[in-house]
PDB file of C-alpha atoms in Angstrom:
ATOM      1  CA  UNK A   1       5.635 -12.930  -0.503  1.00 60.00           C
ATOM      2  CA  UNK A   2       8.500 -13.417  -2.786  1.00 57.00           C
ATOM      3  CA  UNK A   3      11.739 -12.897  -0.966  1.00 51.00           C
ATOM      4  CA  UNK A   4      13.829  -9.636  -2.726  1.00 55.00           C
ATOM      5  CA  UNK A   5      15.977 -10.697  -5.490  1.00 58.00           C
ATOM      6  CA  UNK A   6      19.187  -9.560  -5.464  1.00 50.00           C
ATOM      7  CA  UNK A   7      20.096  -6.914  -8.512  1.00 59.00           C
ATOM      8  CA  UNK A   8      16.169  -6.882  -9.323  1.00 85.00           C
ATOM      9  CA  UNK A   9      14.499  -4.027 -10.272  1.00 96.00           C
ATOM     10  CA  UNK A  10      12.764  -2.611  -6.975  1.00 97.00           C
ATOM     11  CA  UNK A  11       8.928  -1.742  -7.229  1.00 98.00           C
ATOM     12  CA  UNK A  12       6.752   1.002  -6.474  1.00 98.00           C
ATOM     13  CA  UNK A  13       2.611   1.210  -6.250  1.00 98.00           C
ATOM     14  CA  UNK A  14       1.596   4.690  -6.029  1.00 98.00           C
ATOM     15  CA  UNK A  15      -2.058   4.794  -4.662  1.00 98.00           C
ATOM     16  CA  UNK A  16      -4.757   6.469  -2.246  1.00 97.00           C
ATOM     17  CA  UNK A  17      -5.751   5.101   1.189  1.00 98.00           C
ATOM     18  CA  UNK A  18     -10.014   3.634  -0.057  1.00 98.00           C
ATOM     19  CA  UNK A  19     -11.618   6.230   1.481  1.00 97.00           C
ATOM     20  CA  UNK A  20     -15.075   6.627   0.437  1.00 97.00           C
ATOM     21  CA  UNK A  21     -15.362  10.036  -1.300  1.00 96.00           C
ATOM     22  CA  UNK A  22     -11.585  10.349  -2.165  1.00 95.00           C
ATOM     23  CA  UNK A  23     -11.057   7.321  -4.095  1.00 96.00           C
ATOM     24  CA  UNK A  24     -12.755   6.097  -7.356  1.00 95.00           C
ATOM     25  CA  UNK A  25     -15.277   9.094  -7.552  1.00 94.00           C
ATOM     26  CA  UNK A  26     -16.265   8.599 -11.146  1.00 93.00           C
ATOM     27  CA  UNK A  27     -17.900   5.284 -10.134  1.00 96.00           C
ATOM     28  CA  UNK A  28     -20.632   7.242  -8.823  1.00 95.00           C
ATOM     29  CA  UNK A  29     -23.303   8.011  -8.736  1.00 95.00           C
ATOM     30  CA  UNK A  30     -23.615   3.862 -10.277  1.00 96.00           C
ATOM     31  CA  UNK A  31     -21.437   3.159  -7.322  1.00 97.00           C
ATOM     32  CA  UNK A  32     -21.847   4.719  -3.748  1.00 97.00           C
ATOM     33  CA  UNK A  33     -18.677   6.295  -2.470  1.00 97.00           C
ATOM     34  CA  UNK A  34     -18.710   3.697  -0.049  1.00 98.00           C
ATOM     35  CA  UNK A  35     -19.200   1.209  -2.670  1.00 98.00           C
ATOM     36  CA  UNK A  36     -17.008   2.640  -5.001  1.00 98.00           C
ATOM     37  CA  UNK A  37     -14.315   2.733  -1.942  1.00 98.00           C
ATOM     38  CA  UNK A  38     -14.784  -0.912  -1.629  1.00 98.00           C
ATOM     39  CA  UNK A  39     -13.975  -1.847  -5.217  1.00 98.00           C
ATOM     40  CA  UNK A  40     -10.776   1.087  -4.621  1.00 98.00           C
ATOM     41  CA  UNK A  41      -9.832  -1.554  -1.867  1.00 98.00           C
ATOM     42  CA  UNK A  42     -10.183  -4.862  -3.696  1.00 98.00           C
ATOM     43  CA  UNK A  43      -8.244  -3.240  -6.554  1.00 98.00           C
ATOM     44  CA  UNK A  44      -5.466  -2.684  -4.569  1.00 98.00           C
ATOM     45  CA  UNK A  45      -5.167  -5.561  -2.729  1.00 98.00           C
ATOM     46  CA  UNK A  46      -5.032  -7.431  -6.532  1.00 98.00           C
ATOM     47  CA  UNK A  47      -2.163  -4.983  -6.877  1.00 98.00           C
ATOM     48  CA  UNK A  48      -0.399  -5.118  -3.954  1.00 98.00           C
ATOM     49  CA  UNK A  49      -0.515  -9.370  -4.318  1.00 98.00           C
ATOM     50  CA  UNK A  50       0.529  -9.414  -7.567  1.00 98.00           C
ATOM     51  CA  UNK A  51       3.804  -7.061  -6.537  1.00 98.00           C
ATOM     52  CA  UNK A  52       4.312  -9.252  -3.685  1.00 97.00           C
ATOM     53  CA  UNK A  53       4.642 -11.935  -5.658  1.00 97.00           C
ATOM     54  CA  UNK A  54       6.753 -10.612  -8.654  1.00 97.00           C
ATOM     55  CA  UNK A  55      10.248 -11.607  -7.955  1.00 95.00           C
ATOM     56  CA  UNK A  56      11.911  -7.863  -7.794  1.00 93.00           C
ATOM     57  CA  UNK A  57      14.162  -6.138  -5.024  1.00 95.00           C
ATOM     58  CA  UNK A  58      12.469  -3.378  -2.294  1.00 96.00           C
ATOM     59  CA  UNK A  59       8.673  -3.164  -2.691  1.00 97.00           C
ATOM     60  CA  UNK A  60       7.466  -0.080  -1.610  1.00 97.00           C
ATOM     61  CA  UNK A  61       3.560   1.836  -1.290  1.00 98.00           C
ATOM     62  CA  UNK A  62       3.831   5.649  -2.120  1.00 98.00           C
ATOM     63  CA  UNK A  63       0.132   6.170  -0.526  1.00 98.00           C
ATOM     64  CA  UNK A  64      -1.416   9.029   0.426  1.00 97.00           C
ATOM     65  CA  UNK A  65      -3.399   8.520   3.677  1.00 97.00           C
ATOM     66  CA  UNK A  66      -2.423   5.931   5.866  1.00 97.00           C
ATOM     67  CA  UNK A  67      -1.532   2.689   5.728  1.00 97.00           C
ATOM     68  CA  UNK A  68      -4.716  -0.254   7.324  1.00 96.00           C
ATOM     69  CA  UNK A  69      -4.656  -4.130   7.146  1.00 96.00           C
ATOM     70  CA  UNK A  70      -5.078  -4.892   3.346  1.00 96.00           C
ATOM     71  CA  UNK A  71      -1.141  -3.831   3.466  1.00 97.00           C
ATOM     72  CA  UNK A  72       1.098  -6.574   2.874  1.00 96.00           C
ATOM     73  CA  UNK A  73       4.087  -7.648   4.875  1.00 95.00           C
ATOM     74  CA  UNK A  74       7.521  -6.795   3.383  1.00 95.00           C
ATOM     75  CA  UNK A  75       6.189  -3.083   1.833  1.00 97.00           C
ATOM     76  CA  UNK A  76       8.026  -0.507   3.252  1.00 97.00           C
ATOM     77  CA  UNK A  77       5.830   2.777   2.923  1.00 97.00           C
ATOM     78  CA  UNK A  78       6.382   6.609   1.968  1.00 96.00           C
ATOM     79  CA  UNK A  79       3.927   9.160   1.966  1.00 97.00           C
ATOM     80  CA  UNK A  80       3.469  11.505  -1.484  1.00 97.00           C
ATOM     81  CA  UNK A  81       4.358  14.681  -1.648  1.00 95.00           C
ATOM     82  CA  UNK A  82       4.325  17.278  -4.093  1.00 92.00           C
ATOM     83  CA  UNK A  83       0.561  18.797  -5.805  1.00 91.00           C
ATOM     84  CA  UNK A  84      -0.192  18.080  -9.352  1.00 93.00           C
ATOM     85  CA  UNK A  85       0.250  14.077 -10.075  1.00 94.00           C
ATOM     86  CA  UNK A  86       3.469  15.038 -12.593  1.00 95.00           C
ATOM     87  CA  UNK A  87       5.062  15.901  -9.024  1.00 96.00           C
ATOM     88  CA  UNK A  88       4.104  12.962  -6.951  1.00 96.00           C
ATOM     89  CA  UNK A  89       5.329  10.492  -9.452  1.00 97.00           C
ATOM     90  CA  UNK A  90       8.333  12.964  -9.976  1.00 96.00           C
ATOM     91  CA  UNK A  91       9.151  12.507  -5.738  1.00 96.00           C
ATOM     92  CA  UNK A  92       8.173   8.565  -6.026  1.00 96.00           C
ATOM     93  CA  UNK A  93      11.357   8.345  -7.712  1.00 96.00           C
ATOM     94  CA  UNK A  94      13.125  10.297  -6.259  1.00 95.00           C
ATOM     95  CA  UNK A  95      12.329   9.353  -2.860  1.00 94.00           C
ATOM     96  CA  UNK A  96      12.886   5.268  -3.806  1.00 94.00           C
ATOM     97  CA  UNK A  97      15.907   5.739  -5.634  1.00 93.00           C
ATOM     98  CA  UNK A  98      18.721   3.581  -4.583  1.00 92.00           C
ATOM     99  CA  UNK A  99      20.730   3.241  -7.067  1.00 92.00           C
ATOM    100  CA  UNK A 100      18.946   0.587  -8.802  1.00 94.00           C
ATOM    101  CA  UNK A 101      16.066   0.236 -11.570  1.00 97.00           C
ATOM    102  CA  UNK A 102      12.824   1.115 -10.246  1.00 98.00           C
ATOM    103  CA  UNK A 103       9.157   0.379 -11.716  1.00 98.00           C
ATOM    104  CA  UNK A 104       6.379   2.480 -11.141  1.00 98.00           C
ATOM    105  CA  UNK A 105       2.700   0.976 -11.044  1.00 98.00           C
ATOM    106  CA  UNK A 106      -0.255   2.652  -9.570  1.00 97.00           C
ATOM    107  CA  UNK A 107      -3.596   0.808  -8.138  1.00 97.00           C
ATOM    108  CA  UNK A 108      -6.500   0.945 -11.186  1.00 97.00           C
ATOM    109  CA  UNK A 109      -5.154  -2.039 -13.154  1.00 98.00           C
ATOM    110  CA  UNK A 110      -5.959  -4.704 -10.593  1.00 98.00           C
ATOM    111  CA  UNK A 111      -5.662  -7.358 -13.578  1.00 98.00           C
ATOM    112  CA  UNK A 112      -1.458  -6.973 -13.371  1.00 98.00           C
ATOM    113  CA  UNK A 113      -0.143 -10.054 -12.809  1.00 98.00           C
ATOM    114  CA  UNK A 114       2.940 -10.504 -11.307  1.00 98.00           C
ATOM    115  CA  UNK A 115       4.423 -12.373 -14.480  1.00 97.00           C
ATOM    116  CA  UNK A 116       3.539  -8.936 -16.576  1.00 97.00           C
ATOM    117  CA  UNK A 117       5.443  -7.265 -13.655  1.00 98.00           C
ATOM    118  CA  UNK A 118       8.258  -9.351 -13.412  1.00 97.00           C
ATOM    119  CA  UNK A 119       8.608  -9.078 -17.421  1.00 97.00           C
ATOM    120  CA  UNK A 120       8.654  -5.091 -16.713  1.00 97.00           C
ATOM    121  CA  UNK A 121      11.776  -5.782 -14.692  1.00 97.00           C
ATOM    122  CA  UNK A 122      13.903  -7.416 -17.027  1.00 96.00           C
ATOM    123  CA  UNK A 123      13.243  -4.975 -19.830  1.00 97.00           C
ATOM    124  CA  UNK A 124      15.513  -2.813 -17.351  1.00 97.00           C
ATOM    125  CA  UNK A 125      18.337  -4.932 -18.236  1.00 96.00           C
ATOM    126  CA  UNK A 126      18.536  -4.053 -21.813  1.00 96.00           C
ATOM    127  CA  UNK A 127      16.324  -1.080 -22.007  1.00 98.00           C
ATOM    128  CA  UNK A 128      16.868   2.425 -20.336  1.00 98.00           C
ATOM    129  CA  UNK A 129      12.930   2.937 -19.673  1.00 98.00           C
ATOM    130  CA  UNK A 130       9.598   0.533 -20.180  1.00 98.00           C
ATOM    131  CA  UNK A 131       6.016   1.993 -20.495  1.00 98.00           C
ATOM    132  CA  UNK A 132       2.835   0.217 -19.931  1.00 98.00           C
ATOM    133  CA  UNK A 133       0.244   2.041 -22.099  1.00 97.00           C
ATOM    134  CA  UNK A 134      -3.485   2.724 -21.004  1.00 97.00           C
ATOM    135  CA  UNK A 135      -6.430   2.609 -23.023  1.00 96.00           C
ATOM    136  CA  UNK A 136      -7.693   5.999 -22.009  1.00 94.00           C
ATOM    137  CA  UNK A 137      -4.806   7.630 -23.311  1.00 96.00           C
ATOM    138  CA  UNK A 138      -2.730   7.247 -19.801  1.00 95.00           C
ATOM    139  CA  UNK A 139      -0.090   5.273 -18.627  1.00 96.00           C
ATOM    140  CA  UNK A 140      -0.323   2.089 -15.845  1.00 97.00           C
ATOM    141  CA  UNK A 141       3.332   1.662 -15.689  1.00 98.00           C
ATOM    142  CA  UNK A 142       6.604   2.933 -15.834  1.00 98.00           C
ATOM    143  CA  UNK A 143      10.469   2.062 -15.265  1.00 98.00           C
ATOM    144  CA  UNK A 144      13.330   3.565 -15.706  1.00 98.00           C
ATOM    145  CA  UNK A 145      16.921   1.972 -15.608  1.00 97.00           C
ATOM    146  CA  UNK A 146      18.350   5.152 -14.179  1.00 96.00           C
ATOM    147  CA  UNK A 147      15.814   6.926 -12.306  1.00 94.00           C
ATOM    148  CA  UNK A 148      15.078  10.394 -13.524  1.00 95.00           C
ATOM    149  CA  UNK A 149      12.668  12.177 -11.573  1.00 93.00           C
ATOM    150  CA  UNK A 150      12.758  15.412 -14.419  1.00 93.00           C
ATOM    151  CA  UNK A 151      11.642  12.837 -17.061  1.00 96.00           C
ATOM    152  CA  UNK A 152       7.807  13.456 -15.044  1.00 96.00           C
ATOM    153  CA  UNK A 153       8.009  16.965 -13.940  1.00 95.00           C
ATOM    154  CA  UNK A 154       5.963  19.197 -15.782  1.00 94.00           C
ATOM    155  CA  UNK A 155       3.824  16.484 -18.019  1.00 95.00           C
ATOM    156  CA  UNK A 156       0.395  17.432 -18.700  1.00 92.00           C
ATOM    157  CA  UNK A 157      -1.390  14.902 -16.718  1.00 91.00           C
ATOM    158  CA  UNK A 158      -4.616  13.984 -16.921  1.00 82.00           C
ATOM    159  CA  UNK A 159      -5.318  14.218 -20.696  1.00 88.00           C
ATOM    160  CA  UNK A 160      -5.955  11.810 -23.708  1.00 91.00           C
ATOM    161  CA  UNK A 161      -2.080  12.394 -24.821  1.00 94.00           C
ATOM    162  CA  UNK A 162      -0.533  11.845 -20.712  1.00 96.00           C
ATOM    163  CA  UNK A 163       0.948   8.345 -22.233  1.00 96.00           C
ATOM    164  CA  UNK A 164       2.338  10.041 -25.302  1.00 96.00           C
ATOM    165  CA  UNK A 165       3.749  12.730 -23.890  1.00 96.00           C
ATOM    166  CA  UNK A 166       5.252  10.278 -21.475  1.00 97.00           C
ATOM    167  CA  UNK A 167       6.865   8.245 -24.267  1.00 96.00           C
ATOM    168  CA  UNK A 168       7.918  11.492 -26.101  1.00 95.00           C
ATOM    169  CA  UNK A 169      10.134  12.322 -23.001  1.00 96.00           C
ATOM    170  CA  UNK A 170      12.048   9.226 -22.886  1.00 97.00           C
ATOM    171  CA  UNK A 171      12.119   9.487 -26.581  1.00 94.00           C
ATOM    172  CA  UNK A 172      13.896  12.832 -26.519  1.00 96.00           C
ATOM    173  CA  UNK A 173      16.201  11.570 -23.234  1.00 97.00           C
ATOM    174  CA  UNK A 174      17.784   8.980 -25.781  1.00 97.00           C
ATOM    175  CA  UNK A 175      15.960   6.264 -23.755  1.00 98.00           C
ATOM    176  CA  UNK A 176      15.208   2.544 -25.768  1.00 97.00           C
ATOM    177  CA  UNK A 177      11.875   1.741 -24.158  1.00 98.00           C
ATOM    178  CA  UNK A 178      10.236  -1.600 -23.695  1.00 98.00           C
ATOM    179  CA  UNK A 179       6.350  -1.153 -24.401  1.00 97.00           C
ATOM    180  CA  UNK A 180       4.054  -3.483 -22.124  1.00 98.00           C
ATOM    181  CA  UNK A 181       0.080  -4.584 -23.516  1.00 97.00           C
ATOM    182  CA  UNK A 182      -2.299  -1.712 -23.141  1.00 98.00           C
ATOM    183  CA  UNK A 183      -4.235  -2.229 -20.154  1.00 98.00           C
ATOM    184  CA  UNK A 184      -7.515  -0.838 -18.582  1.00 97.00           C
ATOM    185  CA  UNK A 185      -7.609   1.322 -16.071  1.00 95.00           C
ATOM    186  CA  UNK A 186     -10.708   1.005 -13.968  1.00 96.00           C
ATOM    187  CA  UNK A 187     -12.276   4.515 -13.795  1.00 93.00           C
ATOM    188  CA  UNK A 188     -16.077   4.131 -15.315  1.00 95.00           C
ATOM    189  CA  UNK A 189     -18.292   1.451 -13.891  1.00 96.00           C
ATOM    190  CA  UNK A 190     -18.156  -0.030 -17.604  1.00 96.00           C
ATOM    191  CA  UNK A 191     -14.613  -0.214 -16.976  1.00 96.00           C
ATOM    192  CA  UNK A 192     -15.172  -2.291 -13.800  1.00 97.00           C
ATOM    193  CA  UNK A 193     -16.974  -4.393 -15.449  1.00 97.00           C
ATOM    194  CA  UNK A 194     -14.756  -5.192 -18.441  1.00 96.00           C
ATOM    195  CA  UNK A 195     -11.361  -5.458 -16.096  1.00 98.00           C
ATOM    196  CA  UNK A 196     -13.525  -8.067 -14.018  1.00 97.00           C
ATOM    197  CA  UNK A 197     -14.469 -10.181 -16.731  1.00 97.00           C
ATOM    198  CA  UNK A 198     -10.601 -10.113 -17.651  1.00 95.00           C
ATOM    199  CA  UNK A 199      -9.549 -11.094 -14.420  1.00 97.00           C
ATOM    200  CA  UNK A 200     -12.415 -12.805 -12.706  1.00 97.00           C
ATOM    201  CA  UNK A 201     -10.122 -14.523 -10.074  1.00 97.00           C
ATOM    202  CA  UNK A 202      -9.038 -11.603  -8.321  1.00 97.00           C
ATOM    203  CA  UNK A 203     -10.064  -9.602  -5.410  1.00 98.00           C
ATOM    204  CA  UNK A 204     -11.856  -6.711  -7.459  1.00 98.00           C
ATOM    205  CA  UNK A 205     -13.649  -8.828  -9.723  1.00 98.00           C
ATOM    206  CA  UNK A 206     -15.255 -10.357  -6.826  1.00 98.00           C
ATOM    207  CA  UNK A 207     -16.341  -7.174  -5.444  1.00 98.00           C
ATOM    208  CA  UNK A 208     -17.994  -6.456  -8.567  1.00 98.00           C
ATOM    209  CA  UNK A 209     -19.641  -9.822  -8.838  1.00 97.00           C
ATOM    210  CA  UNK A 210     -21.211  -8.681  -5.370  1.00 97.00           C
ATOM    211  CA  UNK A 211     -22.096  -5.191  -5.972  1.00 97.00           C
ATOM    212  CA  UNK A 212     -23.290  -5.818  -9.261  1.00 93.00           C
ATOM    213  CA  UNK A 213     -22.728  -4.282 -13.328  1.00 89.00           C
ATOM    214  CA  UNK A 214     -23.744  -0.939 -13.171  1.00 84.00           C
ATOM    215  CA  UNK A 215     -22.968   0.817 -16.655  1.00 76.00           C
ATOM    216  CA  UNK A 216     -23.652   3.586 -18.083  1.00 57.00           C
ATOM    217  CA  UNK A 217     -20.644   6.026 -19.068  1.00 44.00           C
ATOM    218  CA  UNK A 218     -18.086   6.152 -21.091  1.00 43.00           C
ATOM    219  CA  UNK A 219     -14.926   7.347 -22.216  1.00 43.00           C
ATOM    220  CA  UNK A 220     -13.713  11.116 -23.578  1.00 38.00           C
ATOM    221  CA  UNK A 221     -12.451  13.833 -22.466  1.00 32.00           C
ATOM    222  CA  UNK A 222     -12.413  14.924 -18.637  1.00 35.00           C
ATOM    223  CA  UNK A 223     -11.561  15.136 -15.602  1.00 36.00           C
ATOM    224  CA  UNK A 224      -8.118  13.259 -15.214  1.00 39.00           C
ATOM    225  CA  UNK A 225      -7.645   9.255 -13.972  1.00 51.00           C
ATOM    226  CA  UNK A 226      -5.294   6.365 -13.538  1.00 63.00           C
ATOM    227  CA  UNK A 227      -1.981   7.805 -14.304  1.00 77.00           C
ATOM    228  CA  UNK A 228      -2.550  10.325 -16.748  1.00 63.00           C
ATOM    229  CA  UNK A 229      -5.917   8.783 -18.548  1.00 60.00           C
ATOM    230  CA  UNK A 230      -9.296  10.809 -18.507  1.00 47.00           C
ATOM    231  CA  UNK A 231     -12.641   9.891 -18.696  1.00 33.00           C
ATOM    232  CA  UNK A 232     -15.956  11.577 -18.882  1.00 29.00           C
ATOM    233  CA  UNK A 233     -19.251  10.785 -17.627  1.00 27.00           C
ATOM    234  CA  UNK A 234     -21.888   9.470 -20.461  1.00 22.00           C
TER     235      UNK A 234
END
């Protein structure tokens, strides 16, 4: 664990507890929910190393569920509040905010490194806001110099233009923002299997390796994902 830097940004994962049947349900029916829950676990443990090796300032999980042993030490935890995803990242700000520059990442990008994190941070010193686009249309990261929690409140999650909409808001708040690679989020089991093959040292690519490729959808419009992305069944 990298020890908290002093006047770092602070960071923030925002993720379920990998419960089968309330995490990663659009890897089935490829995936069992148990199975599926299993690659929701590897992925973030991938993210929670890769934060706890960024240098930054607090780390902290906004879960919902409860905390089990794939938590890291030096996380101090908050439950989410609030219904539609708009309001839970609106409260993950709120509730962290201490008067520093925070960075939001959530759990389906288990290919962040803590280099691409650490990079997020510094944008904070000369930008007001930094974005990390995803290829479904959604968003795997965002930071904000001054933490606004209105900037999130009443987005239209969980559509192909989440990540624009996103950007259009810190637009229109006068905010320079730092734009990060597009990454994937892993929703579809052909996602899984591309984000492995990216980062084939980690955790989740290992649990993939054991469960196997299982293809077979693809992406469009949907049900909601990741932050903001959508995906639909092929």
């Amino acid at each position: 664990m990298s020890a908290p830097a002093t006047g770092a940004a602070d960071l923030l994962v925002i993720a379920k507890e990998p419960v089968a049947g309330r995490v990663k349900t659009r890897l089935t029916p490829a995936y069992t929910p148990a199975e599926a829950a299993a690659l929701a676990g590897a992925a973030l443990r991938d993210t929670l190393a890769a934060v706890a090796a960024a240098r930054a300032g607090r780390r902290t999980l906004v879960l919902e569920g409860a905390p089990g042993p794939w938590l890291p030490e030096g996380f101090a935890v908050c439950a989410q509040r609030g219904g539609g995803l708009d309001e839970r990242l609106a409260h993950a700000f709120a509730d962290a905010d201490a008067g520093r520059p925070l960075v939001l990442v959530g759990m389906d990008t288990p290919q962040v490194t803590a280099a691409l994190l650490e990079r997020a941070c510094a944008a904070l010193a000369t930008h007001g806001a930094v974005f990390g686009p995803a290829a479904d249309g959604g968003f795997w990261l965002l930071g904000l110099r001054r933490p606004d929690a209105s900037l999130l409140r009443g987005v239209p999650m969980s559509r192909a233009d989440t990540g624009a909409a996103v950007l259009g808001r810190l637009r229109a708040a006068g905010l320079r923002t730092a734009v990060l690679p597009v990454l994937t989020d892993v929703d579809t089991p052909a996602d899984a299997a591309a984000v492995a093959a990216a980062a084939p040292g980690g955790e989740f690519a290992a649990a993939v390796r054991a469960l196997g490729t299982r293809l077979g959808t693809r992406r469009g419009v949907g049900p909601g994902a990741g932050l903001g992305g959508r995906t639909v069944p092929a």
